[in-house]
Amino acid sequence: MATAEISAKEVFKLRKQTGAGMMDCKKALIESNGDFDSAIDFLRKKGQKLANKRADRDAAEGFALAKVSGNKAYLTVLNCETDFVAKNVDFGKLVESFTDVAIANKLNTLEELLSASIDSMTVAEKVIEQTGVIGEKLEISYFAVVEGETVYGYNHPGNQIATIVALNQKVDEVYAKDCAMQAAAMNPIALDSKDVPQDVINKEIEIAKELLIQEGKPENMVEKIAQGKLQKFFKESTLLNQAFIKDNKKSIKQYLNEGSADLTIVDFKRYSLS
């Protein structure tokens, strides 16, 4: 098919679906003799070729998005190479489109998301296609879901940090919002002390003991003092035990108890690109 037979309407339709540039869309349609599906495949192969070339690049920038649907909150992170791309409005819309696929299909894992369908291809294939469109290495590096009676998704300005929180009871959304903002600001490593991995606990005790010995503390007191430092670590590093950023005279656990005696956080996730 001659170049003249490719209409502007066809080029625009392909551009709208793929996000590729007008000239790339026109070339894809020419190479595919005007066949729309073949043109999409052409662009996808271009993306795969570029993805292979840029596989060793560092995709450290990106966009983190938290979004709520019903009693679930979703957190999706799409990485790219530069902050210029990460700050692009269309890049944010791309992340939202992936999140919407997860919501529509009630997905719970990254593997499920990558295998899900979007625009007549899988999400994984869409990422490769968009690599060709954008010209940078792209990767969905993180996806998580929390579920509860009250949920909240917090997007810190700039979308470099996002958190999702789920509470065990139906309450005013402000409680979940405050907890989500707390997690964003204070970066807890776990929900409660019992949720801290044992290897982290062992490391904290080891560090504390070494410092105490260096300070010349009596050997028979080192273990007891180290355990005291561990409790301080739990207070500073677990969400329920942290001092509430809006009122440091109370912990998050105490703040939630003001909403209801048994109100608590059942799950939370936090992701930071910075």
XYZ file of C-alpha atoms in Angstrom:
274
model
C 0.000 0.000 0.000
C 1.379 3.419 -0.929
C 2.091 6.042 1.674
C -0.683 8.262 0.329
C -3.280 5.598 1.127
C -2.602 5.793 4.880
C -5.180 8.239 6.168
C -4.620 10.735 8.956
C -7.584 9.167 10.738
C -5.844 5.780 10.845
C -2.614 7.349 12.081
C -4.477 9.228 14.813
C -6.341 6.064 15.880
C -3.064 4.160 16.259
C -1.477 7.049 18.126
C -4.423 7.270 20.512
C -4.207 3.558 21.356
C -0.432 3.237 21.643
C 0.779 6.721 22.568
C 3.432 6.488 19.848
C 4.422 9.554 17.833
C 2.565 10.448 14.641
C 5.540 9.602 12.400
C 6.120 6.285 14.181
C 2.449 5.406 13.765
C 2.499 6.328 10.104
C 5.630 4.249 9.535
C 4.086 1.294 11.375
C 0.967 1.455 9.192
C 3.055 1.723 6.017
C 5.219 -1.239 7.021
C 2.061 -3.193 7.867
C 0.259 -2.302 4.615
C -2.412 -0.466 6.561
C -3.291 -3.406 8.810
C -4.020 -1.959 12.264
C -3.181 -5.061 14.329
C 0.038 -5.618 12.411
C 0.974 -1.988 13.001
C 0.554 -2.502 16.745
C 2.788 -5.575 16.507
C 5.345 -3.507 14.585
C 5.442 -0.921 17.375
C 5.617 -3.652 20.009
C 8.614 -5.243 18.258
C 10.270 -1.842 18.113
C 9.708 -1.553 21.850
C 11.173 -5.032 22.444
C 14.239 -4.150 20.396
C 14.756 -0.961 22.396
C 14.043 -2.784 25.664
C 16.775 -5.298 24.857
C 19.214 -2.474 24.102
C 18.426 -0.660 27.338
C 18.156 -3.732 29.589
C 21.302 -2.785 31.513
C 20.169 0.818 32.091
C 19.261 1.988 35.578
C 15.525 2.735 35.803
C 15.735 4.497 39.172
C 13.176 7.228 38.500
C 9.463 6.641 38.242
C 5.914 7.264 39.414
C 4.246 5.711 42.478
C 0.446 5.697 42.511
C -1.961 4.759 45.292
C -5.624 4.342 44.380
C -8.709 3.118 46.243
C -11.611 1.065 44.945
C -14.248 -0.144 47.393
C -12.598 -1.843 50.370
C -9.243 -2.263 48.621
C -6.329 0.105 48.061
C -3.794 -0.466 45.299
C -0.197 0.731 44.946
C 1.557 0.578 41.576
C 5.081 1.754 40.743
C 6.335 2.216 37.184
C 10.034 2.950 36.833
C 11.808 4.853 34.073
C 15.288 6.286 33.535
C 14.773 10.042 33.950
C 12.671 12.367 36.091
C 11.734 14.217 32.900
C 9.729 11.184 31.793
C 8.454 10.465 35.323
C 6.964 13.969 35.567
C 5.198 13.709 32.206
C 1.398 13.756 32.519
C 0.997 10.865 30.079
C 3.405 8.741 32.113
C 1.200 9.214 35.170
C -1.840 8.258 33.094
C -0.029 5.092 31.978
C 0.531 4.081 35.615
C -3.128 4.788 36.353
C -4.217 2.648 33.389
C -2.246 -0.297 34.804
C -3.815 0.267 38.219
C -7.278 0.395 36.662
C -6.621 -2.999 35.041
C -5.784 -4.377 38.484
C -8.954 -2.892 39.957
C -11.201 -4.122 37.149
C -9.816 -7.660 37.394
C -9.468 -7.761 41.196
C -5.764 -8.585 40.945
C -3.565 -9.093 43.994
C -0.020 -9.762 42.776
C 2.506 -8.259 40.386
C 2.559 -11.505 38.401
C -1.210 -11.313 37.900
C -0.953 -7.694 36.800
C 1.782 -8.355 34.236
C -0.292 -11.179 32.746
C -3.535 -9.180 32.601
C -4.916 -7.792 29.328
C -4.778 -4.170 28.208
C -5.300 -2.846 24.666
C -5.314 -6.375 23.125
C -2.002 -7.322 24.784
C -0.699 -8.167 28.236
C 0.418 -5.452 30.632
C 3.976 -6.806 30.330
C 3.778 -6.388 26.548
C 2.322 -2.902 26.990
C 5.341 -1.942 29.088
C 7.617 -3.146 26.268
C 5.547 -1.290 23.670
C 5.769 1.914 25.710
C 9.525 1.456 26.015
C 9.614 1.932 22.244
C 7.254 4.898 22.423
C 9.018 6.696 25.286
C 12.554 5.652 24.472
C 13.554 4.649 28.014
C 13.729 1.429 29.984
C 10.405 0.917 31.763
C 9.558 -1.551 34.494
C 6.658 -2.138 36.858
C 8.822 -2.682 39.914
C 6.157 -2.877 42.596
C 2.472 -3.691 42.999
C 0.578 -4.272 46.236
C -2.984 -4.434 47.530
C -4.430 -4.009 51.026
C -7.998 -4.784 52.054
C -10.033 -3.660 55.048
C -13.229 -2.073 56.262
C -11.714 1.401 55.778
C -8.874 1.978 53.315
C -6.889 4.954 52.127
C -4.287 5.639 49.466
C -1.930 8.564 49.963
C 0.123 10.052 47.131
C 2.822 12.411 48.342
C 3.170 15.446 46.027
C 5.412 14.485 43.131
C 4.410 10.809 43.297
C 7.799 9.690 44.579
C 6.243 8.254 47.752
C 2.898 6.487 48.053
C 1.247 4.537 50.872
C -1.873 2.421 51.289
C -3.482 1.562 54.630
C -6.342 -0.730 55.679
C -8.242 -0.547 58.988
C -10.335 -3.296 60.573
C -13.488 -1.224 61.096
C -15.732 1.177 59.236
C -14.761 4.573 60.616
C -14.233 8.122 59.453
C -11.732 8.072 56.586
C -9.553 10.589 58.428
C -8.129 7.805 60.630
C -6.894 5.838 57.625
C -5.657 9.015 55.956
C -3.654 10.042 59.022
C -2.092 6.574 59.233
C -1.220 6.625 55.533
C 0.440 10.035 55.902
C 2.248 8.802 59.026
C 3.669 5.862 57.073
C 4.753 8.169 54.265
C 6.516 10.574 56.628
C 8.049 8.176 59.157
C 8.880 5.118 57.007
C 8.030 2.326 59.491
C 9.637 -1.037 58.749
C 6.676 -3.045 60.096
C 3.182 -2.702 61.505
C 3.961 -3.834 65.072
C 6.921 -5.247 67.009
C 5.795 -8.826 66.356
C 5.994 -8.156 62.610
C 9.658 -7.129 62.600
C 11.780 -9.843 60.922
C 13.969 -11.813 63.337
C 17.131 -11.033 61.385
C 16.446 -7.308 61.837
C 15.938 -7.811 65.581
C 19.158 -9.822 65.874
C 21.087 -7.129 64.018
C 19.734 -4.348 66.242
C 20.658 -6.263 69.406
C 24.131 -7.014 68.035
C 24.761 -3.357 67.163
C 23.477 -2.209 70.555
C 25.705 -4.678 72.422
C 28.805 -3.673 70.447
C 28.211 0.005 71.199
C 27.590 -0.669 74.895
C 30.808 -2.682 75.192
C 32.703 0.128 73.444
C 31.206 2.562 75.946
C 32.583 0.406 78.767
C 29.251 -0.773 80.188
C 29.516 -3.760 82.589
C 29.111 -7.084 80.769
C 26.366 -8.224 83.135
C 24.303 -5.150 82.183
C 24.828 -5.209 78.411
C 22.023 -7.661 77.607
C 19.431 -5.788 79.683
C 20.377 -2.396 78.254
C 20.392 -3.824 74.701
C 16.851 -5.128 75.210
C 15.818 -1.649 76.344
C 17.292 -0.159 73.178
C 15.390 -2.761 71.164
C 12.119 -1.569 72.685
C 13.036 1.988 71.701
C 13.732 0.740 68.181
C 10.264 -0.860 68.034
C 8.700 2.399 69.204
C 10.454 4.408 66.518
C 10.211 1.911 63.653
C 6.797 0.187 63.849
C 3.732 2.051 62.667
C 1.361 1.295 65.525
C 3.958 2.277 68.140
C 5.335 5.411 66.505
C 4.545 8.808 67.971
C 1.686 10.351 66.005
C 3.126 13.137 63.826
C 0.138 15.380 64.558
C 0.427 14.873 68.329
C 3.645 13.261 69.569
C 2.185 12.758 73.047
C 0.287 9.732 71.760
C 1.160 6.721 69.634
C -0.697 5.727 66.472
C -2.233 2.865 68.458
C -3.553 5.332 71.048
C -4.804 7.679 68.340
C -6.784 4.872 66.692
C -8.293 3.891 70.030
C -9.866 7.337 70.137
C -11.903 6.347 67.089
C -12.909 2.978 68.522
C -11.617 0.763 71.318
C -10.645 -2.057 68.940
C -9.736 0.044 65.894
C -6.381 -0.945 64.398
C -4.413 -1.207 61.170
C -4.611 -4.615 59.513
C -2.138 -3.876 56.736
C -0.121 -1.115 55.109
C 2.334 -0.733 52.238
C 4.785 2.045 51.483
C 6.995 2.691 48.476
C 9.560 5.411 48.008
C 11.457 6.162 44.812
C 13.721 8.678 46.525
